[in-house]
Coordinates of C-alpha atoms in Angstrom, one line a residue:
M1 CA 8.0 -8.7 11.7
T2 CA 9.0 -11.1 14.4
P3 CA 6.1 -12.7 16.2
R4 CA 6.6 -10.6 19.6
T5 CA 6.9 -7.2 17.6
V6 CA 3.9 -5.0 18.2
P7 CA 2.2 -2.0 16.6
L8 CA 4.4 1.4 17.5
A9 CA 0.6 3.8 18.9
T10 CA -0.4 0.1 21.8
L11 CA 3.4 0.6 22.9
L12 CA 3.1 4.6 23.3
S13 CA 0.9 3.9 25.7
V14 CA 2.1 1.0 27.3
V15 CA 4.6 2.8 29.3
P16 CA 2.8 5.7 30.1
Y17 CA 0.3 3.6 32.2
F18 CA 2.1 1.6 34.4
H19 CA 4.4 4.4 35.2
S20 CA 1.3 6.5 36.3
R21 CA 0.4 2.6 38.8
G22 CA 3.4 1.3 39.8
A23 CA 3.2 -2.5 40.0
V24 CA -0.3 -4.0 38.7
P25 CA -1.4 -7.3 37.8
V26 CA -0.9 -8.2 34.4
A27 CA -4.3 -9.1 33.9
D28 CA -6.0 -6.1 35.8
A29 CA -3.7 -4.2 33.0
A30 CA -4.1 -6.7 29.7
R31 CA -8.2 -5.4 30.6
D32 CA -7.0 -1.6 31.0
L33 CA -4.9 -1.3 28.1
G34 CA -7.9 -3.4 25.1
M35 CA -5.8 -6.6 24.6
S36 CA -4.9 -9.6 25.5
D37 CA -2.4 -11.5 28.3
K38 CA -0.5 -12.2 25.3
Q39 CA -0.7 -9.0 23.1
L40 CA 0.5 -7.4 26.8
R41 CA 3.8 -9.5 27.4
D42 CA 4.1 -8.9 23.8
A43 CA 4.7 -5.8 24.5
L44 CA 6.7 -5.4 27.4
W45 CA 9.1 -7.8 25.6
Q46 CA 9.7 -5.4 22.9
L47 CA 9.8 -1.9 24.5
W48 CA 12.5 -4.2 26.9
S49 CA 14.9 -3.4 24.3
C50 CA 13.3 0.3 23.8
G51 CA 15.3 2.8 24.9
L52 CA 18.1 6.7 24.3
P53 CA 20.5 6.4 22.3
G54 CA 23.4 4.2 23.4
Y55 CA 21.0 1.7 23.9
G56 CA 23.6 -0.3 27.3
P57 CA 21.9 -0.6 31.3
G58 CA 19.9 2.6 31.6
D59 CA 19.1 3.6 28.2
L60 CA 16.7 1.0 27.6
I61 CA 13.5 0.6 29.8
D62 CA 13.5 -1.0 32.3
L63 CA 11.0 -3.6 33.9
A64 CA 10.9 -5.6 37.4
F65 CA 8.4 -8.4 38.1
S66 CA 7.0 -11.4 40.4
S67 CA 8.7 -14.4 38.7
E68 CA 11.4 -15.1 37.1
D69 CA 10.9 -14.8 33.4
L70 CA 8.2 -12.2 32.0
D71 CA 6.3 -14.6 30.8
D72 CA 4.7 -15.8 34.1
A73 CA 4.7 -12.9 35.4
E74 CA 1.8 -12.0 37.7
L75 CA 3.1 -8.7 38.4
V76 CA 4.6 -6.0 36.2
E77 CA 6.7 -2.7 37.4
V78 CA 8.4 -0.4 35.1
T79 CA 11.6 0.9 37.0
F80 CA 12.4 3.5 34.2
T81 CA 10.4 4.5 31.1
A82 CA 13.5 6.3 28.8
G83 CA 11.5 9.8 29.7
I84 CA 8.1 7.8 27.9
D85 CA 5.7 8.7 30.8
R86 CA 3.7 10.5 29.1
P87 CA 1.5 11.1 26.1
V88 CA 3.9 11.5 23.5
R89 CA 3.1 15.2 22.1
L90 CA 5.0 15.5 18.3
T91 CA 7.4 18.1 17.5
A92 CA 6.4 20.5 14.5
A93 CA 8.9 19.2 11.7
E94 CA 7.9 14.9 12.9
A95 CA 4.1 17.0 12.8
V96 CA 5.0 17.9 9.1
T97 CA 6.5 14.3 8.8
L98 CA 2.9 13.0 9.4
E99 CA 1.0 15.0 7.7
T100 CA 3.0 14.8 4.6
G101 CA 3.0 10.3 4.5
L102 CA -0.8 10.5 5.2
A103 CA -1.3 13.4 1.9
I104 CA -0.9 10.0 -0.2
F105 CA -4.2 8.5 1.2
L106 CA -6.1 12.0 0.1
D107 CA -8.8 10.3 -3.0
H108 CA -9.3 7.6 -1.6
P109 CA -11.7 7.4 -0.1
E110 CA -11.7 3.4 -0.4
V111 CA -8.8 3.6 1.9
V112 CA -10.3 5.3 4.0
D113 CA -13.0 7.9 5.3
Q114 CA -12.3 11.6 3.9
T115 CA -13.7 13.7 6.6
A116 CA -12.1 11.9 8.8
L117 CA -8.5 12.4 6.8
R118 CA -9.2 15.4 6.4
D119 CA -9.9 16.5 9.6
L120 CA -6.9 14.5 10.6
L121 CA -4.3 16.7 8.0
Q122 CA -5.7 19.5 9.4
T123 CA -4.6 19.3 13.0
L124 CA -1.2 17.6 12.0
R125 CA -0.3 21.1 10.1
T126 CA -2.1 23.1 13.1
A127 CA 1.0 21.3 15.1
A128 CA 3.4 21.9 13.2
G129 CA 3.0 25.4 12.8
V130 CA 1.5 26.1 9.0
E131 CA -1.4 28.6 8.7
S132 CA -5.1 28.0 6.3
G133 CA -4.8 28.5 3.3
A134 CA -0.6 28.6 3.5
G135 CA 1.3 27.8 0.2
G136 CA 1.9 24.3 -0.2
R137 CA -1.1 21.8 -0.9
G138 CA -3.9 23.1 1.9
V139 CA -5.4 19.9 3.3
D140 CA -8.5 22.1 3.6
A141 CA -8.3 23.2 0.1
P142 CA -12.3 22.6 -0.7
R143 CA -12.5 19.7 -2.5
P144 CA -14.8 17.8 -5.1
E145 CA -16.7 14.8 -3.2
T146 CA -14.9 12.0 -4.1
T147 CA -16.5 9.0 -2.1
T148 CA -18.5 6.7 -4.7
P149 CA -21.6 3.8 -3.4
D150 CA -18.1 2.0 -5.2
A151 CA -15.8 2.9 -2.7
D152 CA -17.6 2.8 0.6
V153 CA -18.1 -0.9 0.3
V154 CA -14.8 -1.6 -0.3
R155 CA -14.0 0.4 2.6
T156 CA -16.4 -1.1 5.2
A157 CA -16.6 -4.5 3.7
V158 CA -12.5 -5.1 4.6
H159 CA -12.8 -2.9 7.7
D160 CA -15.6 -5.9 8.6
G161 CA -14.4 -8.7 7.4
R162 CA -17.5 -9.2 4.4
A163 CA -16.5 -10.6 0.7
L164 CA -17.3 -8.5 -3.0
R165 CA -18.5 -9.0 -6.4
F166 CA -17.2 -7.1 -8.7
V167 CA -16.6 -6.6 -12.0
Y168 CA -13.0 -6.5 -12.9
H169 CA -11.6 -4.7 -15.9
S170 CA -7.8 -6.3 -16.8
A171 CA -5.6 -4.1 -18.4
S172 CA -3.6 -7.0 -19.0
S173 CA -5.5 -8.7 -21.8
D174 CA -7.8 -5.9 -22.2
T175 CA -11.4 -7.6 -20.4
S176 CA -14.3 -7.6 -17.9
T177 CA -15.1 -10.8 -15.9
T178 CA -16.6 -10.8 -12.3
R179 CA -14.7 -11.5 -9.5
V180 CA -16.1 -12.8 -6.0
V181 CA -13.1 -11.9 -3.6
D182 CA -12.1 -12.6 0.5
P183 CA -11.0 -9.1 0.8
A184 CA -7.4 -8.8 3.1
R185 CA -6.8 -5.3 3.3
L186 CA -6.2 -2.3 1.1
S187 CA -2.5 -0.4 0.0
V188 CA -1.6 2.4 -1.7
S189 CA 1.2 2.6 -4.3
D190 CA 1.5 4.8 -7.4
G191 CA -1.2 7.0 -6.9
H192 CA -3.5 3.7 -6.6
S193 CA -5.3 2.0 -4.1
Y194 CA -5.1 -1.8 -4.6
V195 CA -7.8 -4.2 -2.7
H196 CA -5.5 -7.4 -1.2
G197 CA -7.2 -10.7 -1.2
V198 CA -7.4 -14.3 -2.3
D199 CA -10.3 -14.6 -5.4
R200 CA -12.7 -17.3 -4.6
G201 CA -12.2 -18.2 -8.4
T202 CA -9.0 -19.8 -8.5
G203 CA -8.1 -19.9 -5.0
Q204 CA -5.4 -17.9 -5.3
W205 CA -4.1 -14.5 -4.1
R206 CA -4.9 -12.1 -5.9
T207 CA -3.8 -7.5 -6.4
F208 CA -6.6 -5.6 -7.7
R209 CA -6.6 -1.9 -8.9
T210 CA -10.0 -0.5 -7.4
D211 CA -10.8 1.9 -10.6
R212 CA -10.4 -1.0 -12.6
M213 CA -13.7 -2.1 -10.2
S214 CA -17.0 -1.6 -10.8
G215 CA -20.7 -2.8 -9.6
V216 CA -19.2 -3.7 -6.0
E217 CA -21.2 -5.9 -3.7
E218 CA -21.2 -7.2 -0.1
V219 CA -21.9 -11.2 -0.4
G220 CA -21.4 -12.3 3.0
P221 CA -18.9 -13.0 5.7
R222 CA -14.6 -13.5 4.6
R223 CA -13.6 -16.5 4.4
A224 CA -10.3 -17.9 6.0
L225 CA -7.7 -16.3 4.1
G226 CA -4.7 -18.3 5.3
P227 CA -1.0 -16.5 5.4
E228 CA -0.4 -14.5 2.4
P229 CA 2.2 -15.0 0.4
Q230 CA 4.8 -13.1 0.4
D231 CA 6.0 -11.0 -2.8
D232 CA 8.8 -10.0 -3.8
G233 CA 7.7 -7.9 -6.9
E234 CA 9.3 -11.0 -9.2
G235 CA 6.9 -13.1 -9.4
G236 CA 6.6 -14.2 -12.8
V237 CA 7.9 -11.0 -14.3
L238 CA 9.4 -11.7 -18.1
L239 CA 11.2 -8.2 -19.0
E240 CA 12.5 -7.0 -23.5
R241 CA 14.7 -5.6 -23.7
A242 CA 14.1 -2.1 -25.8
V243 CA 15.8 1.4 -27.4
V244 CA 14.4 5.0 -26.0
P245 CA 16.1 7.2 -28.2
S246 CA 18.2 10.4 -26.8
A247 CA 14.9 12.8 -27.7
A248 CA 12.4 10.7 -26.3
A249 CA 14.2 9.5 -22.7
W250 CA 11.6 12.0 -20.9
F251 CA 9.8 8.3 -20.6
L252 CA 11.8 7.0 -18.5
D253 CA 10.3 9.4 -16.5
E254 CA 6.6 7.9 -16.4
F255 CA 7.1 4.1 -17.0
G256 CA 9.5 2.0 -14.5
F257 CA 12.3 0.4 -17.2
R258 CA 14.9 -2.0 -15.9
D259 CA 18.5 -1.9 -16.9
V260 CA 18.6 1.4 -17.9
I261 CA 21.9 2.0 -19.7
R262 CA 22.6 4.8 -22.1
R263 CA 25.3 4.5 -25.0
P264 CA 27.5 6.4 -27.0
D265 CA 25.2 8.2 -28.6
G266 CA 22.4 9.1 -26.2
D267 CA 19.9 6.5 -26.7
L268 CA 19.1 4.1 -23.7
D269 CA 18.9 0.4 -24.0
V270 CA 16.4 -0.9 -20.9
S271 CA 14.2 -4.3 -20.4
I272 CA 10.2 -3.9 -20.4
A273 CA 9.0 -5.6 -17.7
Y274 CA 5.7 -7.6 -17.9
H275 CA 3.2 -10.6 -16.9
D276 CA 1.2 -10.7 -20.4
R277 CA 2.6 -10.6 -24.1
A278 CA -0.3 -9.5 -25.1
W279 CA -0.6 -6.1 -22.3
L280 CA 3.7 -6.2 -24.0
V281 CA 2.5 -5.6 -28.0
R282 CA -0.2 -3.2 -26.8
F283 CA 2.7 -1.1 -24.3
L284 CA 5.0 -1.0 -27.9
L285 CA 2.0 -0.3 -29.9
G286 CA 0.2 2.7 -28.2
H287 CA 4.0 3.6 -28.2
A288 CA 5.8 3.3 -30.8
D289 CA 7.5 7.0 -31.4
V290 CA 9.1 5.9 -27.6
V291 CA 10.1 2.2 -27.6
T292 CA 11.2 -0.1 -30.3
P293 CA 12.0 -3.8 -28.9
S294 CA 15.4 -5.2 -29.5
D295 CA 13.9 -8.1 -31.4
P296 CA 13.7 -8.1 -34.5
A297 CA 10.8 -10.1 -35.0
L298 CA 8.5 -9.1 -32.4
A299 CA 9.1 -5.3 -34.1
A300 CA 8.3 -6.9 -36.9
E301 CA 5.2 -7.8 -35.4
I302 CA 4.4 -4.7 -34.3
A303 CA 4.9 -3.1 -37.2
A304 CA 3.2 -5.7 -39.2
R305 CA 0.1 -4.7 -36.5
A306 CA 0.9 -1.0 -36.7
T307 CA 0.6 -1.4 -40.7
A308 CA -3.7 -3.3 -40.9
G309 CA -4.4 -1.0 -38.2
L310 CA -4.3 2.2 -40.0
A311 CA -5.2 -0.1 -43.5
L312 CA -8.6 -0.3 -41.6
Y313 CA -8.6 3.5 -40.9
Q314 CA -8.0 4.0 -44.1
A315 CA -10.0 1.7 -45.4
G316 CA -13.4 3.5 -44.0
D317 CA -12.0 7.0 -45.3
D318 CA -12.6 5.9 -48.6
S319 CA -15.6 3.7 -47.8
K320 CA -16.4 7.4 -47.0
S321 CA -15.5 8.9 -49.8
S322 CA -17.3 6.7 -52.2
T323 CA -20.8 8.1 -51.1

């Protein structure tokens, strides 16, 4: 994103405003639109390169202003709107697309208020011409209450800029620790919601899955966060080669392996991405029927761990039979 990038919802409000008023002082327009002078000028700069297909003279939104440079102009007028001269209405296809995208936030009360979301989804379904109770996943169908106190605290704290204390269970180390975090934002991915922020214990940016957080409470104002590091998804990732037999190829739909290569006999050579070796060992133990590590030493370690575990079960059965 460039420094001048402005949210779409803001851009869509600017052109109709100027269209209905003609030349307007920038300070007055910014006040009416609830923006700073800089935000409004950034929006106008961005709109100046937007328009109709063809994107040549006569296609793009055009402006007139009272000085040689838009950044210095006191008066601005939109002289060509490219059709954005009134509030935009969604087509049925657009409403369906938006409704489908927003539906991923259902059952994530820590991310968005569920009552408001269902009201919005029902409005979109009406705009799309979908009857209430029609086939498919209707958003108006009764649902169990999914809001929890922890979810409300998380959502409110992120919105209001408050720090959070919670107990977090780490899947990689299978341990629970108390964390204090200055949260920056929430996201949803692969059916799970996440809090992104700075862990005060380490001073580093971290990501926490919300369903692994418990005992959540606010602990005062959020500290200054600084820029969030750009994550290309590869930082600190290790890869372990393994084999998935052809009969278990279905498991590729359950787990995101990398570098999948199908052998002539149908078996699959894959790479398992991981950050923590303890997690890798538990993963291989838990899925030994469908994944076998290619490294003989690691395969032997997994077999030894499995044998030791079975021995403990056997010892328990023997002790019960002798009593």
